[in-house]
Amino acid sequence: MPASPDTERALRIGEIAERTGTTPRTIRYYEEIGLLPSPEGHVKGRHRTYSAADVERLEELLRLRELLGISLEELKEVAEREEARAALRREWEQASDAGAKRRILDEAAAHVARQLELVRRRKAALAQLEHELVAKQRTIRNRLREL
Amino acid sequence: MPASPDTERALRIGEIAERTGTTPRTIRYYEEIGLLPSPEGHVKGRHRTYSAADVERLEELLRLRELLGISLEELKEVAEREEARAALRREWEQASDAGAKRRILDEAAAHVARQLELVRRRKAALAQLEHELVAKQRTIRNRLREL
DNA sequence: TTGCTCCTCACGTCACGTGAGGTGGC
DNA sequence: TTGCTCCTCACGTCACGTGAGGTGGC
C-alpha cells in the first residue's frame, strides 16, 4: 500500500464538485470544451482525480462566472491568460532581466485592473439597487407608523 | 389624424428593446412563457405596442436577472407577487380598514427584505473579490517599485 | 463480494439567437 | 410606393440536467 502522501490528496470528481458547489457534469463539460485541463494522468473510461490546487482553480473560475456573469468563452480567455502568466512566473527567477520582469508585471497589472473594473461596475449597480430597496423600505415603515 | 397624446407614447418592440438593453426576441420570449403580459390590445400577426410603464417594468426585471442571476421561473414569481401587490395598492384607498392595510404593508416589507438580503449577499461576495484583487494589485506594484 | 461513485454516450431543457418567408405602418 | 421594422414559425446553440447501461475502486 503506497498510501497517498496526505499532503497531495487525490479527490474524485464528486468530492471536488461538492467542495466547489457545482456538479460532476459541469466539471466534465468544462473539460470537454477546454476550459479545464484534463486532470493529471486521466485515461478514458477511468476515474478522474483532482488535487487541492485544482479545487482552487475551479473555485476561482466559478466565482468569476457567478459574480460577473461572464460566458464560458470569455472565461476561457481569462483562464488562458492566467495560465500564461503562471508559466511566466515559473521562469521568473532564473531567466529574465529587469526589462522582461517589468513587462510581465505590467501585463499582470493590466489584467488585474480589467477585472477590478468589472467588479466595481457590478458593485456600483448593486449599490444603486440596494439604495432603491432601502428607500422603499423606509416608505413602507413610515406608512406603518402612520396607522 | 388623432395624434398620440405624447404623454402615453406607443413604443414598438425594437424601441423598448433598445431602451432596456435587450432584444425583441427576448421580449417575445418573456411574453411567450408568461413572464410579461401580452401588451395592451395586441392581436396575433400585428405589431405590439408598449408604454413607458412597460419600459420600467421590463427594466426592473432585467436588472434583477442580471444582478442577482435568478432564473426566469423565479423572476416570474417575483413579478406575480409585485403584480398582486400593485393590485392591492389600487384598492388601497377605498376598501381597506387599518388591519387590512397593515397586512398589505407587512407583506410588502417582507418582499423588500427578501430582495435586500439577496442584494447584500451578492455585494458582500463582490466586496470580498474586490479586496483580493486590490491585494494582488498592491503586490504587483511593490514588485515594480523594487525594480 | 457488495455498494457506492464513477464512466461514456446521448437525448432533454432553458434562454434565447438566427434565418426564412411574409405582412404592417410612417 | 419604397424601406424600414415588425410578424410568426422553426431550427440552432450554449450550458448544462438527466437517464441508460456499464465498469472501477475502497
Short mmCIF file of C-alpha atoms (C1' of nucleotides) in Angstrom, two decimals:
data_model
loop_
_atom_site.label_atom_id
_atom_site.label_comp_id
_atom_site.label_asym_id
_atom_site.label_seq_id
_atom_site.Cartn_x
_atom_site.Cartn_y
_atom_site.Cartn_z
CA MET A 1 0.00 0.00 0.00
CA PRO A 2 1.89 3.10 -1.21
CA ALA A 3 -0.58 5.36 0.64
CA SER A 4 -1.31 8.83 -0.68
CA PRO A 5 1.07 11.34 0.96
CA ASP A 6 -1.87 13.13 2.56
CA THR A 7 -0.39 16.48 1.56
CA GLU A 8 -1.40 15.99 -2.10
CA ARG A 9 -4.71 14.15 -1.61
CA ALA A 10 -6.38 12.75 -4.70
CA LEU A 11 -10.01 13.88 -4.89
CA ARG A 12 -12.66 12.23 -7.01
CA ILE A 13 -14.96 14.27 -9.20
CA GLY A 14 -17.89 14.08 -6.76
CA GLU A 15 -15.74 15.46 -3.96
CA ILE A 16 -14.33 18.39 -5.90
CA ALA A 17 -17.81 19.13 -7.20
CA GLU A 18 -19.21 19.31 -3.69
CA ARG A 19 -16.34 21.44 -2.41
CA THR A 20 -16.81 23.95 -5.20
CA GLY A 21 -20.61 23.89 -5.07
CA THR A 22 -21.11 22.51 -8.56
CA THR A 23 -21.83 19.13 -10.22
CA PRO A 24 -19.70 16.40 -11.82
CA ARG A 25 -21.47 17.05 -15.10
CA THR A 26 -20.41 20.69 -15.10
CA ILE A 27 -16.79 19.77 -14.43
CA ARG A 28 -16.76 17.22 -17.25
CA TYR A 29 -18.38 19.77 -19.53
CA TYR A 30 -15.74 22.37 -18.73
CA GLU A 31 -13.09 19.79 -19.51
CA GLU A 32 -14.86 18.90 -22.76
CA ILE A 33 -14.85 22.48 -24.06
CA GLY A 34 -11.25 23.01 -22.94
CA LEU A 35 -11.95 25.38 -20.07
CA LEU A 36 -10.39 22.95 -17.61
CA PRO A 37 -7.39 20.78 -18.47
CA SER A 38 -7.85 17.03 -18.47
CA PRO A 39 -6.85 16.08 -14.92
CA GLU A 40 -3.31 14.76 -14.47
CA GLY A 41 -2.97 11.22 -15.81
CA HIS A 42 -6.61 10.67 -16.73
CA VAL A 43 -7.29 7.74 -19.08
CA LYS A 44 -10.62 7.48 -20.90
CA GLY A 45 -13.10 5.31 -19.09
CA ARG A 46 -11.26 5.53 -15.77
CA HIS A 47 -11.79 7.82 -12.81
CA ARG A 48 -10.55 11.40 -12.81
CA THR A 49 -8.57 12.52 -9.77
CA TYR A 50 -8.04 16.10 -8.67
CA SER A 51 -5.65 17.94 -6.36
CA ALA A 52 -6.26 20.73 -3.87
CA ALA A 53 -4.79 23.13 -6.46
CA ASP A 54 -7.50 22.02 -8.90
CA VAL A 55 -10.14 22.87 -6.32
CA GLU A 56 -8.79 26.40 -6.01
CA ARG A 57 -8.56 26.97 -9.75
CA LEU A 58 -12.12 25.76 -10.30
CA GLU A 59 -13.42 27.78 -7.35
CA GLU A 60 -11.86 30.90 -8.84
CA LEU A 61 -13.41 30.31 -12.25
CA LEU A 62 -16.86 29.56 -10.84
CA ARG A 63 -16.70 32.69 -8.75
CA LEU A 64 -15.90 34.89 -11.74
CA ARG A 65 -18.73 33.28 -13.66
CA GLU A 66 -21.22 33.63 -10.83
CA LEU A 67 -20.40 37.15 -9.76
CA LEU A 68 -19.51 38.78 -13.06
CA GLY A 69 -21.84 36.75 -15.26
CA ILE A 70 -19.26 36.18 -17.99
CA SER A 71 -19.65 33.49 -20.64
CA LEU A 72 -17.59 30.30 -20.71
CA GLU A 73 -15.89 31.57 -23.85
CA GLU A 74 -14.70 34.70 -22.06
CA LEU A 75 -13.82 32.63 -19.01
CA LYS A 76 -11.62 30.51 -21.23
CA GLU A 77 -9.67 33.58 -22.29
CA VAL A 78 -9.24 34.63 -18.68
CA ALA A 79 -8.03 31.13 -17.77
CA GLU A 80 -5.59 31.07 -20.68
CA ARG A 81 -4.15 34.45 -19.75
CA GLU A 82 -3.74 33.31 -16.16
CA GLU A 83 -2.10 30.10 -17.30
CA ALA A 84 0.31 32.07 -19.48
CA ARG A 85 1.17 34.37 -16.59
CA ALA A 86 1.65 31.41 -14.26
CA ALA A 87 4.13 29.96 -16.76
CA LEU A 88 5.98 33.26 -16.85
CA ARG A 89 6.12 33.37 -13.06
CA ARG A 90 7.76 29.96 -13.06
CA GLU A 91 10.53 31.22 -15.37
CA TRP A 92 10.75 34.41 -13.38
CA GLU A 93 13.72 33.76 -11.09
CA GLN A 94 16.30 32.44 -13.49
CA ALA A 95 15.89 33.83 -16.98
CA SER A 96 14.65 37.35 -17.02
CA ASP A 97 16.42 40.68 -16.93
CA ALA A 98 14.80 43.77 -15.44
CA GLY A 99 13.14 44.80 -18.72
CA ALA A 100 11.43 41.44 -19.11
CA LYS A 101 10.34 41.49 -15.48
CA ARG A 102 8.78 44.86 -15.96
CA ARG A 103 6.81 43.66 -18.97
CA ILE A 104 5.49 40.66 -17.07
CA LEU A 105 4.43 42.81 -14.14
CA ASP A 106 2.84 45.40 -16.41
CA GLU A 107 0.76 42.73 -18.08
CA ALA A 108 -0.30 41.30 -14.72
CA ALA A 109 -1.26 44.77 -13.53
CA ALA A 110 -3.37 45.36 -16.64
CA HIS A 111 -5.11 42.02 -16.14
CA VAL A 112 -5.98 42.77 -12.52
CA ALA A 113 -7.10 46.27 -13.46
CA ARG A 114 -9.53 44.89 -16.04
CA GLN A 115 -11.08 42.54 -13.52
CA LEU A 116 -11.29 45.24 -10.87
CA GLU A 117 -13.10 47.45 -13.33
CA LEU A 118 -15.77 44.80 -13.93
CA VAL A 119 -16.13 44.04 -10.22
CA ARG A 120 -16.52 47.70 -9.32
CA ARG A 121 -19.08 48.37 -12.01
CA ARG A 122 -21.18 45.47 -10.73
CA LYS A 123 -20.78 46.58 -7.17
CA ALA A 124 -21.96 50.09 -8.08
CA ALA A 125 -25.02 48.70 -9.85
CA LEU A 126 -25.83 46.56 -6.82
CA ALA A 127 -25.35 49.53 -4.50
CA GLN A 128 -27.80 51.52 -6.63
CA LEU A 129 -30.35 48.71 -6.40
CA GLU A 130 -29.76 48.46 -2.67
CA HIS A 131 -30.43 52.16 -2.17
CA GLU A 132 -33.68 51.92 -4.06
CA LEU A 133 -34.79 48.98 -1.95
CA VAL A 134 -33.85 50.77 1.26
CA ALA A 135 -35.90 53.78 0.14
CA LYS A 136 -38.89 51.52 -0.48
CA GLN A 137 -38.38 50.00 2.94
CA ARG A 138 -38.41 53.45 4.54
CA THR A 139 -41.63 54.38 2.76
CA ILE A 140 -43.32 51.21 3.95
CA ARG A 141 -42.16 51.76 7.53
CA ASN A 142 -43.42 55.33 7.53
CA ARG A 143 -46.82 54.18 6.36
CA LEU A 144 -46.91 51.53 9.05
CA ARG A 145 -46.11 54.13 11.66
CA GLU A 146 -48.95 56.30 10.40
CA LEU A 147 -51.50 53.60 11.18
CA MET B 1 -55.04 62.28 -37.55
CA PRO B 2 -55.87 61.59 -33.86
CA ALA B 3 -52.18 62.05 -32.94
CA SER B 4 -50.75 60.12 -29.98
CA PRO B 5 -51.15 62.20 -26.81
CA ASP B 6 -47.36 62.39 -26.41
CA THR B 7 -47.73 61.66 -22.70
CA GLU B 8 -48.53 57.96 -23.33
CA ARG B 9 -46.36 57.33 -26.37
CA ALA B 10 -46.73 53.95 -28.07
CA LEU B 11 -43.34 52.28 -28.47
CA ARG B 12 -42.63 49.45 -30.86
CA ILE B 13 -40.79 46.35 -29.76
CA GLY B 14 -37.47 47.46 -31.26
CA GLU B 15 -37.60 50.71 -29.36
CA ILE B 16 -38.41 49.21 -25.99
CA ALA B 17 -35.73 46.57 -26.58
CA GLU B 18 -33.11 49.23 -27.24
CA ARG B 19 -34.15 51.31 -24.24
CA THR B 20 -33.86 48.33 -21.92
CA GLY B 21 -30.70 46.96 -23.50
CA THR B 22 -32.19 43.71 -24.72
CA THR B 23 -33.59 42.24 -27.97
CA PRO B 24 -37.07 41.88 -29.49
CA ARG B 25 -36.66 38.13 -29.39
CA THR B 26 -36.09 38.19 -25.63
CA ILE B 27 -39.20 40.31 -25.07
CA ARG B 28 -41.33 37.99 -27.19
CA TYR B 29 -39.91 35.01 -25.36
CA TYR B 30 -40.75 36.52 -21.97
CA GLU B 31 -44.26 37.10 -23.23
CA GLU B 32 -44.42 33.53 -24.51
CA ILE B 33 -43.55 31.99 -21.14
CA GLY B 34 -45.89 34.36 -19.32
CA LEU B 35 -43.24 36.48 -17.63
CA LEU B 36 -44.52 39.57 -19.40
CA PRO B 37 -48.20 40.17 -20.14
CA SER B 38 -49.28 40.37 -23.75
CA PRO B 39 -49.08 44.12 -24.47
CA GLU B 40 -52.36 46.04 -24.30
CA GLY B 41 -54.55 45.28 -27.30
CA HIS B 42 -52.12 43.09 -29.20
CA VAL B 43 -53.61 40.93 -31.96
CA LYS B 44 -51.68 37.99 -33.38
CA GLY B 45 -49.77 38.91 -36.51
CA ARG B 46 -49.90 42.63 -35.79
CA HIS B 47 -47.39 44.91 -34.14
CA ARG B 48 -47.01 45.05 -30.37
CA THR B 49 -47.00 48.49 -28.77
CA TYR B 50 -45.62 49.36 -25.38
CA SER B 51 -45.95 52.22 -22.91
CA ALA B 52 -43.38 53.99 -20.77
CA ALA B 53 -44.67 51.98 -17.82
CA ASP B 54 -43.83 48.79 -19.73
CA VAL B 55 -40.28 50.04 -20.19
CA GLU B 56 -39.89 50.49 -16.46
CA ARG B 57 -41.34 47.12 -15.58
CA LEU B 58 -39.08 45.33 -18.05
CA GLU B 59 -36.05 47.31 -16.93
CA GLU B 60 -36.71 46.25 -13.37
CA LEU B 61 -36.99 42.58 -14.27
CA LEU B 62 -33.87 42.61 -16.42
CA ARG B 63 -31.94 44.27 -13.65
CA LEU B 64 -32.93 41.64 -11.12
CA ARG B 65 -31.97 38.91 -13.56
CA GLU B 66 -28.64 40.49 -14.43
CA LEU B 67 -27.52 41.48 -10.99
CA LEU B 68 -28.94 38.64 -8.91
CA GLY B 69 -28.65 35.89 -11.51
CA ILE B 70 -32.09 34.46 -10.82
CA SER B 71 -33.89 32.15 -13.24
CA LEU B 72 -36.87 33.21 -15.31
CA GLU B 73 -39.02 30.86 -13.25
CA GLU B 74 -38.08 32.68 -10.05
CA LEU B 75 -38.42 36.00 -11.81
CA LYS B 76 -41.95 35.04 -12.73
CA GLU B 77 -42.79 34.53 -9.07
CA VAL B 78 -41.32 37.91 -8.20
CA ALA B 79 -43.32 39.56 -10.99
CA GLU B 80 -46.52 37.85 -9.88
CA ARG B 81 -46.02 38.95 -6.30
CA GLU B 82 -45.40 42.52 -7.43
CA GLU B 83 -48.45 42.40 -9.65
CA ALA B 84 -50.57 41.19 -6.74
CA ARG B 85 -49.24 43.94 -4.52
CA ALA B 86 -49.86 46.56 -7.21
CA ALA B 87 -53.47 45.38 -7.40
CA LEU B 88 -53.76 45.72 -3.64
CA ARG B 89 -52.32 49.20 -3.78
CA ARG B 90 -55.02 50.21 -6.26
CA GLU B 91 -57.72 49.06 -3.84
CA TRP B 92 -55.88 50.69 -1.00
CA GLU B 93 -57.69 53.98 -0.57
CA GLN B 94 -61.33 52.95 -0.61
CA ALA B 95 -61.89 49.46 0.74
CA SER B 96 -59.43 48.58 3.42
CA ASP B 97 -59.60 49.06 7.18
CA ALA B 98 -56.45 49.52 9.26
CA GLY B 99 -55.99 45.77 9.80
CA ALA B 100 -56.00 45.03 6.09
CA LYS B 101 -53.65 47.94 5.44
CA ARG B 102 -51.24 46.56 7.99
CA ARG B 103 -51.27 43.14 6.34
CA ILE B 104 -50.57 44.63 2.93
CA LEU B 105 -47.69 46.70 4.25
CA ASP B 106 -46.26 43.75 6.18
CA GLU B 107 -46.23 41.66 3.06
CA ALA B 108 -44.58 44.43 1.08
CA ALA B 109 -41.96 44.81 3.80
CA ALA B 110 -41.20 41.08 3.75
CA HIS B 111 -40.85 41.16 -0.04
CA VAL B 112 -38.41 44.07 0.05
CA ALA B 113 -36.49 42.43 2.89
CA ARG B 114 -36.02 39.25 0.86
CA GLN B 115 -34.66 41.18 -2.09
CA LEU B 116 -32.38 43.26 0.09
CA GLU B 117 -30.98 40.09 1.61
CA LEU B 118 -30.05 38.75 -1.83
CA VAL B 119 -28.57 42.06 -2.95
CA ARG B 120 -26.45 42.37 0.18
CA ARG B 121 -25.14 38.84 -0.03
CA ARG B 122 -24.03 39.49 -3.61
CA LYS B 123 -22.50 42.80 -2.69
CA ALA B 124 -20.53 41.16 0.11
CA ALA B 125 -19.21 38.46 -2.24
CA LEU B 126 -18.17 41.14 -4.75
CA ALA B 127 -16.51 43.16 -2.00
CA GLN B 128 -14.52 40.07 -1.00
CA LEU B 129 -13.42 39.55 -4.60
CA GLU B 130 -12.53 43.23 -4.88
CA HIS B 131 -10.33 43.06 -1.80
CA GLU B 132 -8.46 40.10 -3.15
CA LEU B 133 -7.85 41.87 -6.44
CA VAL B 134 -6.67 45.00 -4.66
CA ALA B 135 -4.24 42.90 -2.65
CA LYS B 136 -2.89 41.40 -5.86
CA GLN B 137 -2.54 44.88 -7.30
CA ARG B 138 -0.54 46.01 -4.27
CA THR B 139 1.79 43.04 -4.57
CA ILE B 140 2.44 43.77 -8.23
CA ARG B 141 3.08 47.45 -7.54
CA ASN B 142 5.53 46.64 -4.77
CA ARG B 143 7.45 44.35 -7.09
CA LEU B 144 7.53 47.04 -9.76
CA ARG B 145 8.91 49.52 -7.26
CA GLU B 146 11.65 47.06 -6.32
CA LEU B 147 12.98 47.06 -9.88
"C1'" DT C 1 -18.32 -9.66 -2.80
"C1'" DT C 2 -21.44 -5.81 -2.05
"C1'" DG C 3 -22.38 -0.63 -2.73
"C1'" DC C 4 -21.01 3.18 -3.76
"C1'" DT C 5 -19.43 6.53 -7.06
"C1'" DC C 6 -17.59 6.79 -11.31
"C1'" DC C 7 -17.59 6.20 -16.62
"C1'" DT C 8 -19.38 7.39 -21.53
"C1'" DC C 9 -22.99 8.17 -24.77
"C1'" DA C 10 -26.98 10.62 -25.93
"C1'" DC C 11 -31.21 12.91 -25.60
"C1'" DG C 12 -33.71 16.82 -22.94
"C1'" DT C 13 -34.07 21.65 -21.40
"C1'" DC C 14 -33.58 26.59 -20.56
"C1'" DA C 15 -32.96 31.04 -22.56
"C1'" DC C 16 -32.55 32.79 -26.06
"C1'" DG C 17 -30.03 33.59 -31.48
"C1'" DT C 18 -30.78 33.32 -36.21
"C1'" DG C 19 -32.61 32.85 -40.54
"C1'" DA C 20 -36.93 32.20 -43.87
"C1'" DG C 21 -40.72 33.95 -45.81
"C1'" DG C 22 -44.25 37.18 -45.33
"C1'" DT C 23 -47.09 41.42 -43.81
"C1'" DG C 24 -47.74 46.23 -41.45
"C1'" DG C 25 -47.29 51.19 -40.85
"C1'" DC C 26 -44.97 56.05 -41.01
"C1'" DT D 1 -44.90 53.27 -53.43
"C1'" DT D 2 -40.48 52.33 -51.24
"C1'" DG D 3 -37.91 50.83 -46.82
"C1'" DC D 4 -37.99 50.04 -42.75
"C1'" DT D 5 -39.26 47.32 -38.78
"C1'" DC D 6 -42.35 44.09 -37.49
"C1'" DC D 7 -44.70 39.32 -37.65
"C1'" DT D 8 -44.68 34.01 -36.93
"C1'" DC D 9 -42.68 29.56 -37.42
"C1'" DA D 10 -38.86 26.69 -36.69
"C1'" DC D 11 -34.32 25.11 -36.31
"C1'" DG D 12 -29.65 26.19 -33.92
"C1'" DT D 13 -26.83 26.98 -29.75
"C1'" DC D 14 -24.97 27.45 -25.09
"C1'" DA D 15 -24.57 25.43 -20.63
"C1'" DC D 16 -25.61 22.21 -18.63
"C1'" DG D 17 -29.55 18.17 -16.48
"C1'" DT D 18 -30.90 13.59 -16.69
"C1'" DG D 19 -31.27 8.94 -17.53
"C1'" DA D 20 -29.29 4.28 -19.61
"C1'" DG D 21 -26.27 0.85 -19.36
"C1'" DG D 22 -21.89 -0.43 -17.85
"C1'" DT D 23 -17.26 -0.57 -15.17
"C1'" DG D 24 -13.90 0.87 -11.17
"C1'" DG D 25 -12.08 1.09 -6.52
"C1'" DC D 26 -12.19 1.40 -1.13
#
